[in-house]
Structure formats: structure tokens, C-alpha cells
């Protein structure tokens, strides 16, 4: 169809541009290519990926890093059904996304890519809006942005592509963008009754751990948490996503959860009160309830819970903005003698290894713990870290010098294969930074095609792979159960050569002493690379050892 005036896809692209969309992760097909082309012409930076899943996964990391809504676009039918792992992951991580999907044309009785898209999307927990009335589409786009922000979840918009092609017959002026309509919300202070109860509980406790989650990060409650912990002469911890919020505090025990260090587990085992600030109290955060067996939990949150993920997670609650709640509680408490905080404890927290177990390492292979320690020393402080998935992610989470604002992990759905997309999302959100992504060989190979995207878009991403030649999580569990590991052992394909085949750098890390020079060379090159670090599969993480004692 040719027409001099604007078409529906023009107006839809303008409606997105007016929402302030400046990055969109895209894979084109009949049902989204006109819209995407127009969006690019509006000045939006398009990142054209090689798999739809990766478009949404990258948008997730972009949303987390930028605090903005993540945008992705896919075509109808097979484009949309590729999203069945990314959407639930975004729902569980409470990430606001808007996905522009095409829909099959309305005009024909049959279309080979036609499928009822709404049930797929709704089953993931995301919202689906089928837009079939052109005049209402600009308002519907605005409302999708409002909904994504308010409900903190993905909203998928489906528009039949024959409707997109029609001439636009409505007014040229768009309705005001969602930003003009957003309520201006001030932080909620604590109620005095709640505060009195919380102060009484804290005053009676002897060993208090103040534990911060992403809600504390978002509310800027980090300094207040430090002050509260000092006031109670207690210790500090974070959830895994908030890892590094207290990285330079001598009384930080690091991550509370399945990835806790030996010292953190010992300290949490002694705690009699955990003050959970801006945490959803997820199953992994409390290691299923085993991490602080003798402690009560006081939750400070805007939306406190008692039961979380099938477990009674908190008995006491203080409903408030994380920062205001923590500040008010600290003020209500008398100072006390620091009988838990001591120079000796601080020294042990700093020097005890996260996991001191011993393993025999074969010649030519590395111990993952030594690899991570060498990386911690060699990688520049201002690089953005992305931790992926798999057995190796326990080791990569142990980098005590790295602050929260330079760290990203999204793991709520437990899917592997996302590290490369998350790295692209962070690179798009922080274009001035270098991103280093830590992954397993199996996870990288699940979406290795995105090395092509990284090269084309010149993203500054270094991928470091702890290569055990296997699905490590699986082999360790199978072995512990006395079962054959053969379905999960693959050998070590030459990941460096694969990377070079994609046109990015590739190196095998034979000697850890070479890392500082490799970092300098990589920094000077300004491009992207994969470093393949062969590790022993004899090293079993404490996560596996606890779950599968053998
Ligand atoms: C999409 C998806 N498929 C399968 C799994 C099961 N799984 C969990 S960890 C893992 C192994 C990952 O291997 P790799 O990336 O090499 O990391 P490693 O465990 O070896 O360190 C697998 C297959 C999963 N979590 N997600
Ligand atoms: Mg592996």
C-alpha cells in the first residue's frame, strides 16, 4: 500500500519515541519491521540481536541498570513464542518492559505464523494488549508504559501488521506521554506504632544483622543501613542482587543466601534478629530457612510479607520507605556496647576465604577460586560486572572489592544462557563503560550467536568463561547421587577460536599470571573478546556440597 500521509506504524513509532525510548532491542520480521524502521528514524538506538529471547533478556538488564523501561520488539508467531523463557524471568525480577510484537494480519482467514499470542504471554505473568482499533493506539501505548512502570512487569503490545500498514486517519497530535501522568510519590514514613514495636524488638536482640535488598538500593538506603547496623553494634549483609552495597564496610558479611561465605554463614547462625530492608525474602536469600535458624526477622518494606515463596519469612514488619524506615528505627534505638563487632571479627571477615575446602587439581587446569581471585586483582575498578548462571556463578559472586553499582545479576527464574544478553543490556545502558561478563561454557554456548550482535554494534564486552567442559551444576549433582554424568559432559570446544570466528577477540587463559597484561591489551583494543579459562571439574561449590552431601 502506498500513501503520502502517515500510516499507523508511523504513529505507533512516534508514540514510542515520545515515551523517551532511546534504546530498543530488536529482531525484525513482517509484523514489526516497518514500525522498527520508523522508530530508528526517530533517533532510537536499535540493537539488532540474533535471537528474540536475547532481545527481551537484554532489555531486562537495560531496565535494571538504567532505571528506565526496557524496550524490545519481535515479529508475530514464531518471534513471540521465542520469549517464553525471557518473559517469566522479567516478571519474577519485577522488571518493567514494553515489548512491541506484531500480530498476524486480520484480513486473511489463514496465516502460517498466526497463533493465539495472548495465552502464551499471560501464562508468563506478563500483560498482553491486543491493539485492534487504530484511533486508540497512541493512548494504548501510553497506558502500556504506565502499566509497566506501575506494576513493574513486562507489557506486550500486539498489533496486526495489516492494521499497522493502514493510512493514519486520526489527529497528528499525540496524547501527552506517560511521564506527564505519573503520580509524584513521596517516600512513605513509618507509623509511630510500628516503629515502637520494631524498636522494642531490636532493643531486646543481642546479635543483629541488617540485610539490604534491591528495595534498599533503589531507595538509597545504603548509608542509613550502615548507620543502623552501627547503632545496634550489628553486622551488615545483602541479598545477591544487592551484593556489594556495603563492600567497603569492615562489618559487612557479604551475601546472605545460598552464595554466602563460610564466615557469613557462621555469623548468620549466631544472629537473633535479621532486619531485612527492601528484601522480598526469597527462598534463596534465606537458603530455604536454614541460614539464620535462631533469628527473628523484622522486615522494613513498603509492601511487607509474612509468607514468601512458600515459607514464613518475617514475623515482624515496619511498613515504610526503606531509607525513612531505617533512619527512624536507628533514631529510636539507644546506642549499645559493641560486643559482636570487634577488630578480630573484622579481620576474619576480611581474610577468611569464602570456601576453604581443598581439591586436587589436574595439571593444566585452574581452580575456579584462584581464577576469580586473580580476576578480582586484575580487572579495573570501574568495569561493569555481570554474573550469569550455573555452578561457576558462586565463584564469580565472590569479588569483595566490587561495589553494587558496578554489579548485575538477574537469577529469579534460574535460567542459564542469559549472561551474554544481560551484558549487552548493561553495555547499552552504560555506553561509556567496559562490561565484563562471567559465564559458564554451557550458558555461553546456549546463545553464543550474540557474539555477532556484540561485534556489529561495537559493544565493549569481555566474556570470561569458567570452562569445565560440562554442565557443572548437573555433573556435580549426578555424581553426588551416584549416577553417570555422561549426559552433561561435553568436553571443551575451543571457545577462543569460536569467538574469533565471530570476528571478536578470543584467548585461552593458560596462566593466571598473564591476566594483568591481557587486561591491558583488551583495554587498548576497545573491542570485545572471549577468554576461555579451563578449570577443573573436581572443585565442587559449597552450594552443591550442602544440597547433595555424599
Ligand atoms: C534454560 C535452562 N536450561 C537448563 C537449565 C539447567 N541447568 C542449570 S545449571 C546448568 C549448567 C550450566 O552449565 P555452564 O554454563 O557450563 O555452567 P557450570 O554449571 O558448568 O559452571 C544447566 C544445564 C537451566 N537452569 N536453564
Ligand atoms: Mg560448565
XYZ file of C-alpha atoms and ligand atoms in Angstrom:
577
model
C 0.000 0.000 0.000
C 1.384 3.426 -0.828
C 0.122 6.600 0.727
C 1.564 10.074 1.059
C 0.353 10.613 4.620
C 1.473 8.809 7.775
C 0.484 5.237 8.371
C -0.454 3.570 11.616
C 3.109 2.260 12.119
C 4.419 5.835 11.825
C 2.156 6.993 14.611
C 2.976 3.945 16.746
C 6.695 4.647 16.345
C 6.149 8.281 17.255
C 4.159 7.246 20.330
C 7.140 5.130 21.488
C 9.647 7.883 20.709
C 7.538 10.318 22.688
C 7.809 7.991 25.683
C 11.524 8.793 25.704
C 12.572 5.398 24.326
C 16.202 5.682 23.319
C 17.309 2.023 23.071
C 15.342 -0.851 21.541
C 16.494 -4.472 21.199
C 15.030 -5.839 18.011
C 14.718 -8.800 15.686
C 12.709 -7.946 12.598
C 10.012 -9.773 10.692
C 6.949 -8.859 8.654
C 4.977 -7.791 11.687
C 7.406 -5.309 13.282
C 9.897 -4.170 10.620
C 8.075 -1.049 9.392
C 7.462 0.127 12.953
C 11.082 -0.593 13.973
C 12.467 1.208 10.927
C 10.441 4.290 11.796
C 11.469 4.093 15.455
C 15.119 4.078 14.357
C 14.436 7.147 12.197
C 13.088 8.883 15.304
C 16.609 8.631 16.777
C 16.170 5.498 18.884
C 19.319 3.366 19.096
C 18.403 -0.044 17.711
C 20.355 -3.129 18.746
C 19.570 -5.883 16.258
C 20.022 -9.230 18.001
C 20.148 -12.753 16.569
C 17.509 -14.403 18.767
C 14.285 -12.879 20.124
C 14.907 -14.271 23.601
C 18.065 -12.190 23.726
C 16.184 -9.009 22.794
C 13.988 -9.306 25.875
C 16.813 -10.545 28.119
C 18.982 -7.586 27.069
C 16.073 -5.215 27.704
C 15.807 -6.668 31.223
C 19.391 -5.787 32.063
C 18.955 -2.398 30.404
C 15.931 -1.724 32.631
C 17.760 -2.807 35.789
C 20.844 -0.704 35.020
C 19.148 2.415 33.698
C 16.048 2.543 35.899
C 14.098 3.117 32.661
C 11.614 0.845 30.906
C 13.360 -1.761 28.735
C 12.116 -1.970 25.146
C 12.217 -4.922 22.777
C 10.449 -5.834 19.570
C 9.692 -9.165 17.902
C 7.606 -10.313 14.997
C 4.374 -12.275 15.378
C 4.012 -16.029 15.899
C 7.481 -17.646 15.995
C 9.055 -14.346 17.042
C 6.751 -14.046 20.009
C 6.852 -17.702 21.082
C 10.651 -17.421 21.435
C 10.006 -15.237 24.510
C 8.668 -17.968 26.774
C 11.775 -18.048 28.974
C 12.661 -14.346 28.999
C 9.198 -13.075 29.962
C 8.803 -15.125 33.161
C 12.352 -14.165 34.102
C 11.423 -10.486 33.743
C 8.167 -10.985 35.653
C 9.962 -12.624 38.577
C 12.680 -9.973 38.636
C 9.942 -7.296 38.612
C 11.411 -5.518 35.607
C 9.307 -3.022 33.667
C 9.426 -3.754 29.939
C 7.326 -2.859 26.929
C 7.570 -5.331 24.057
C 6.203 -4.355 20.655
C 5.077 -7.537 18.933
C 3.313 -7.866 15.667
C 0.206 -9.940 15.275
C -0.974 -11.937 12.268
C -2.975 -9.900 9.744
C -6.690 -9.655 10.398
C -7.702 -9.578 6.763
C -6.976 -13.219 5.908
C -8.717 -16.290 7.225
C -5.415 -18.143 7.478
C -1.838 -17.053 8.107
C 1.003 -19.510 8.634
C 2.548 -17.581 11.540
C -0.768 -16.958 13.242
C -1.119 -18.245 16.793
C -3.203 -17.111 19.735
C -0.488 -14.994 21.347
C -2.290 -13.771 24.459
C -2.367 -17.114 26.359
C 1.390 -17.540 25.877
C 2.164 -14.113 27.251
C -0.376 -14.241 30.067
C 0.956 -17.641 31.187
C 4.337 -15.985 31.821
C 2.786 -13.423 34.154
C 3.291 -10.565 31.696
C 0.396 -8.450 30.427
C -0.811 -8.667 26.824
C -2.661 -5.946 24.952
C -4.002 -6.679 21.529
C -4.485 -3.349 19.740
C -7.121 -3.580 17.041
C -8.521 -0.059 16.915
C -6.041 2.295 15.227
C -7.508 5.529 16.629
C -6.919 4.314 20.195
C -3.388 3.016 19.667
C -1.442 6.108 20.817
C -3.363 6.135 24.117
C -2.942 2.363 24.445
C 0.837 2.707 24.016
C 0.946 5.373 26.691
C -1.116 3.181 29.018
C 1.228 0.236 28.407
C 4.133 2.379 29.629
C 2.145 3.451 32.687
C 1.259 -0.153 33.461
C 4.810 -1.467 33.021
C 6.121 1.159 35.430
C 3.369 0.857 38.000
C 3.185 -2.947 38.062
C 6.892 -3.444 37.415
C 6.365 -6.164 34.861
C 6.551 -6.680 31.099
C 3.674 -5.480 28.960
C 3.469 -6.932 25.462
C 1.631 -4.978 22.775
C 0.387 -6.965 19.775
C -0.655 -5.126 16.610
C -1.797 -6.971 13.447
C 0.564 -5.909 10.723
C -2.110 -5.189 8.155
C -3.540 -2.635 10.605
C -0.065 -1.147 11.043
C 0.094 -0.613 7.271
C -3.135 1.352 7.031
C -3.159 5.104 6.466
C -3.454 7.004 9.733
C -6.760 8.809 9.862
C -6.633 10.199 13.393
C -5.207 13.524 14.604
C -1.478 14.167 14.078
C -1.073 15.303 17.698
C -0.281 12.538 20.173
C -1.722 12.436 23.688
C 0.726 13.549 26.421
C 3.308 10.860 27.284
C 3.062 8.700 30.401
C 5.652 10.848 32.214
C 3.127 13.698 32.260
C 0.617 11.491 34.050
C 2.778 9.618 36.548
C 1.793 10.327 40.139
C 4.536 12.118 42.064
C 5.012 9.814 45.032
C 6.893 10.905 48.129
C 8.654 8.323 50.307
C 6.326 6.831 52.933
C 7.381 7.413 56.569
C 6.912 4.776 59.276
C 3.857 4.831 61.552
C 4.754 5.513 65.197
C 3.031 2.316 66.454
C 5.005 0.128 64.029
C 8.152 1.987 64.955
C 7.669 1.481 68.698
C 7.171 -2.273 68.194
C 10.207 -2.551 65.911
C 12.378 -0.580 68.347
C 11.326 -2.829 71.231
C 12.227 -5.924 69.231
C 15.600 -4.513 68.205
C 16.390 -3.303 71.725
C 15.907 -6.860 73.082
C 18.041 -8.532 70.399
C 21.715 -9.226 71.070
C 23.069 -10.041 67.635
C 21.529 -8.111 64.786
C 22.220 -8.387 61.075
C 20.919 -5.553 58.879
C 20.294 -7.118 55.475
C 19.609 -4.961 52.420
C 17.954 -5.938 49.146
C 17.249 -4.133 45.893
C 14.476 -2.119 47.565
C 17.129 -0.618 49.831
C 19.345 0.075 46.825
C 16.515 1.810 44.957
C 15.506 3.884 47.990
C 19.116 4.998 48.555
C 19.004 3.357 51.997
C 22.614 2.077 51.984
C 24.074 4.773 54.279
C 21.076 4.531 56.624
C 21.559 0.741 56.882
C 25.216 1.233 57.771
C 24.236 3.734 60.474
C 21.556 1.383 61.835
C 23.990 -1.544 61.994
C 26.483 0.651 63.822
C 23.807 1.819 66.247
C 22.902 -1.805 67.065
C 26.552 -2.863 67.054
C 25.460 -5.429 64.480
C 26.610 -6.650 61.085
C 25.634 -5.879 57.501
C 24.598 -8.222 54.705
C 22.882 -8.007 51.340
C 20.835 -10.192 49.060
C 22.666 -11.472 45.964
C 21.332 -8.773 43.566
C 22.299 -6.058 46.072
C 25.760 -7.624 46.511
C 28.451 -5.002 47.143
C 26.216 -2.355 48.754
C 28.484 -2.460 51.850
C 31.622 -3.735 50.111
C 33.951 -1.374 51.989
C 32.411 -1.748 55.443
C 34.572 -3.781 57.856
C 31.459 -5.344 59.381
C 29.861 -6.466 56.158
C 29.476 -10.230 55.890
C 28.637 -10.027 52.158
C 25.836 -12.011 50.567
C 23.146 -13.678 52.673
C 21.824 -16.682 50.793
C 22.923 -19.802 49.011
C 26.073 -17.902 47.943
C 27.079 -16.925 51.491
C 30.700 -17.348 52.503
C 31.716 -19.610 55.384
C 32.080 -16.563 57.637
C 28.681 -15.173 56.648
C 27.032 -18.490 57.468
C 28.733 -18.593 60.842
C 27.660 -15.027 61.678
C 24.080 -15.523 60.499
C 23.985 -18.720 62.568
C 24.638 -16.594 65.667
C 22.142 -13.836 64.801
C 18.980 -13.439 66.861
C 17.449 -10.686 64.706
C 17.679 -10.072 60.960
C 16.412 -6.648 59.926
C 15.529 -7.173 56.265
C 15.416 -3.870 54.413
C 13.805 -3.714 50.975
C 14.109 -7.502 50.507
C 11.428 -9.791 49.133
C 12.816 -12.510 51.456
C 13.129 -15.006 48.632
C 13.751 -18.698 49.303
C 17.413 -18.499 48.192
C 18.042 -15.402 50.309
C 17.412 -17.417 53.499
C 18.765 -20.644 51.973
C 15.296 -22.076 52.444
C 15.215 -21.018 56.112
C 18.498 -22.698 57.109
C 20.672 -19.594 57.138
C 19.555 -17.890 60.367
C 17.858 -20.644 62.389
C 17.900 -18.682 65.671
C 16.835 -15.274 64.359
C 13.538 -13.492 64.133
C 13.016 -11.376 61.039
C 11.883 -7.754 61.086
C 11.062 -6.642 57.578
C 11.224 -2.969 56.621
C 9.481 -2.570 53.307
C 6.718 -0.697 51.534
C 4.901 -3.971 50.967
C 5.891 -6.331 53.787
C 5.042 -10.026 53.690
C 4.724 -12.863 56.173
C 4.896 -15.803 53.777
C 7.311 -15.525 50.873
C 7.895 -18.267 48.316
C 6.203 -20.881 50.463
C 7.979 -20.069 53.734
C 7.093 -17.947 56.770
C 9.753 -15.353 56.126
C 9.099 -12.483 58.548
C 7.205 -12.265 61.847
C 7.542 -8.518 62.386
C 7.030 -5.685 59.963
C 7.687 -1.991 59.666
C 5.917 -0.570 56.655
C 7.871 2.365 55.295
C 10.142 3.577 52.585
C 13.387 1.684 53.160
C 15.511 4.753 53.906
C 12.966 6.551 56.081
C 12.100 3.377 57.990
C 15.726 2.543 58.720
C 16.575 6.105 59.727
C 13.593 6.290 62.087
C 14.441 2.938 63.679
C 18.077 3.942 64.216
C 16.924 7.120 65.911
C 14.562 5.206 68.201
C 17.337 2.911 69.475
C 19.771 3.681 72.265
C 23.447 3.164 71.367
C 24.931 -0.031 72.790
C 28.267 -1.588 73.607
C 29.701 -3.385 70.626
C 30.061 -6.919 71.945
C 29.747 -8.527 68.484
C 31.739 -6.014 66.476
C 35.427 -6.482 67.191
C 38.747 -5.929 65.433
C 39.231 -9.684 65.428
C 35.884 -10.295 63.689
C 36.640 -7.596 61.111
C 39.986 -9.248 60.391
C 38.408 -12.667 59.982
C 35.713 -11.247 57.722
C 38.397 -9.734 55.508
C 40.770 -12.669 55.367
C 38.780 -15.904 55.592
C 38.217 -17.413 52.138
C 34.606 -17.775 51.033
C 35.166 -21.516 50.745
C 38.315 -23.100 52.131
C 37.683 -26.706 51.003
C 40.628 -28.467 49.334
C 40.568 -30.278 45.991
C 43.228 -31.993 43.896
C 43.542 -30.003 40.661
C 44.801 -31.700 37.481
C 47.834 -30.163 35.749
C 46.950 -27.584 33.090
C 43.607 -26.722 34.712
C 42.734 -23.978 37.174
C 40.937 -23.864 40.497
C 37.957 -21.524 39.867
C 38.577 -19.808 43.209
C 42.086 -18.860 42.146
C 40.802 -17.628 38.785
C 38.300 -15.338 40.496
C 40.917 -14.016 42.946
C 43.258 -13.249 40.022
C 40.461 -11.525 38.103
C 39.488 -9.514 41.178
C 43.051 -8.219 41.319
C 43.465 -7.614 37.578
C 40.155 -6.104 36.406
C 39.845 -2.299 36.570
C 37.621 -0.968 39.358
C 35.298 0.935 37.010
C 34.294 -2.023 34.819
C 30.679 -3.161 34.967
C 30.404 -6.763 36.207
C 27.698 -9.146 35.046
C 27.339 -12.524 36.740
C 25.482 -15.169 34.766
C 24.391 -18.619 35.944
C 25.490 -22.198 36.582
C 27.827 -23.745 39.135
C 30.502 -21.168 38.339
C 28.302 -18.247 39.389
C 29.010 -18.997 43.063
C 32.708 -18.314 42.459
C 32.164 -15.223 40.339
C 29.942 -13.739 43.075
C 32.980 -13.702 45.403
C 34.622 -10.421 44.442
C 34.576 -8.441 47.666
C 36.094 -5.218 46.306
C 33.334 -4.623 43.754
C 30.524 -2.197 44.660
C 26.848 -2.809 43.985
C 26.549 -0.105 41.328
C 29.059 -1.982 39.164
C 27.407 -5.392 39.526
C 24.395 -7.034 37.918
C 22.821 -10.401 38.320
C 19.243 -11.446 37.469
C 18.507 -15.021 38.507
C 14.954 -15.211 39.775
C 13.878 -17.752 37.120
C 17.097 -19.762 37.337
C 17.612 -19.939 33.572
C 21.048 -20.350 32.034
C 22.062 -18.735 28.737
C 21.295 -15.134 29.660
C 24.696 -13.734 30.564
C 25.523 -12.593 27.038
C 22.192 -10.754 26.690
C 22.497 -9.163 30.129
C 25.970 -7.940 29.159
C 24.513 -6.340 26.006
C 21.816 -4.636 28.069
C 24.375 -3.233 30.506
C 26.631 -2.113 27.640
C 23.680 -0.258 26.095
C 22.761 1.375 29.412
C 26.380 2.330 30.202
C 27.929 3.026 26.769
C 30.944 4.764 28.303
C 31.937 1.685 30.342
C 33.571 -1.650 29.698
C 31.446 -4.628 30.677
C 32.926 -7.900 31.882
C 30.542 -10.840 31.911
C 31.281 -14.056 33.775
C 29.737 -17.184 32.378
C 29.887 -20.960 32.134
C 30.699 -22.745 28.888
C 27.222 -24.276 28.657
C 25.435 -20.994 29.261
C 27.560 -19.102 26.732
C 27.043 -21.753 24.051
C 23.256 -21.550 24.524
C 23.231 -18.071 22.951
C 26.723 -17.736 21.503
C 25.210 -16.257 18.300
C 25.018 -12.917 20.109
C 28.783 -12.523 19.690
C 27.777 -11.345 16.230
C 25.489 -8.677 17.737
C 28.264 -7.562 20.072
C 30.683 -7.184 17.154
C 28.237 -5.373 14.837
C 27.197 -2.901 17.500
C 30.770 -2.479 18.781
C 29.802 -3.228 22.370
C 32.754 -3.190 24.780
C 32.213 -6.570 26.390
C 34.743 -9.028 27.756
C 33.343 -12.504 28.380
C 35.246 -14.650 30.860
C 34.251 -18.297 30.815
C 34.981 -20.777 33.587
C 35.150 -23.726 31.223
C 34.714 -27.097 32.916
C 33.681 -28.742 29.636
C 30.328 -29.608 31.170
C 27.060 -28.536 32.693
C 28.828 -28.254 36.024
C 25.717 -27.998 38.166
C 24.450 -31.238 36.639
C 27.642 -33.277 36.812
C 28.199 -32.445 40.467
C 24.628 -33.341 41.406
C 24.671 -36.544 39.316
C 27.991 -37.638 40.788
C 26.796 -36.918 44.320
C 23.784 -39.148 43.672
C 25.996 -41.917 42.296
C 24.602 -41.504 38.771
C 26.510 -41.310 35.499
C 27.423 -37.751 34.495
C 27.642 -38.591 30.790
C 24.590 -36.627 29.696
C 26.180 -33.430 30.972
C 29.831 -33.809 29.941
C 30.732 -32.222 26.604
C 34.475 -31.657 26.566
C 35.923 -28.241 25.932
C 35.256 -26.795 22.473
C 37.762 -24.088 21.533
C 35.760 -21.072 22.707
C 38.560 -18.657 21.767
C 38.504 -19.887 18.160
C 34.711 -19.723 18.110
C 34.916 -16.097 19.270
C 37.471 -15.251 16.589
C 35.179 -16.861 14.046
C 32.568 -14.283 15.019
C 35.117 -11.520 14.495
C 35.789 -10.683 18.150
C 38.907 -11.437 20.169
C 39.484 -14.862 21.661
C 42.134 -16.105 24.080
C 42.744 -19.116 26.244
C 43.955 -18.242 29.724
C 46.717 -20.775 30.306
C 48.487 -18.866 33.117
C 46.693 -16.649 35.607
C 49.840 -14.519 35.862
C 49.125 -13.386 32.282
C 45.830 -11.731 33.280
C 47.126 -8.188 34.023
C 48.817 -7.982 30.607
C 45.728 -9.437 28.924
C 43.556 -6.811 30.633
C 45.827 -4.018 29.333
C 45.760 -5.399 25.799
C 41.994 -5.759 25.910
C 41.536 -2.195 27.222
C 43.682 -0.833 24.402
C 41.819 -2.832 21.746
C 38.496 -1.251 22.758
C 36.526 -4.154 21.270
C 35.031 -7.373 22.569
C 36.571 -10.728 23.424
C 36.024 -14.144 24.978
C 38.551 -15.524 27.431
C 38.352 -19.254 27.845
C 39.624 -20.307 31.281
C 39.921 -24.101 31.574
C 39.007 -25.152 35.109
C 38.979 -28.430 36.944
C 35.620 -30.110 37.366
C 36.829 -31.558 40.666
C 36.127 -28.357 42.559
C 32.608 -28.598 43.979
C 30.965 -25.458 45.351
C 29.586 -25.367 48.886
C 26.134 -24.816 47.346
C 26.257 -28.319 45.834
C 28.073 -29.878 48.796
C 25.330 -28.740 51.168
C 22.445 -29.782 48.915
C 23.987 -33.146 47.999
C 26.163 -34.347 50.864
C 27.886 -37.521 49.702
C 17.339 -22.641 30.251
C 17.877 -23.660 31.203
N 18.151 -24.913 30.790
C 18.696 -25.797 31.642
C 18.954 -25.475 32.944
C 19.585 -26.470 33.897
N 20.963 -26.054 34.232
C 21.253 -25.362 35.361
S 22.864 -25.028 35.535
C 23.231 -25.803 34.086
C 24.657 -25.936 33.640
C 25.238 -24.716 33.080
O 26.490 -25.030 32.573
P 27.605 -23.943 32.442
O 27.046 -22.699 31.890
O 28.755 -24.548 31.746
O 27.969 -23.599 33.960
P 28.613 -24.582 35.038
O 27.463 -25.122 35.828
O 29.340 -25.645 34.288
O 29.526 -23.743 35.844
C 22.078 -26.315 33.477
C 22.052 -27.057 32.200
C 18.619 -24.158 33.343
N 18.830 -23.733 34.580
N 18.124 -23.266 32.457
Mg 30.339 -25.576 32.507
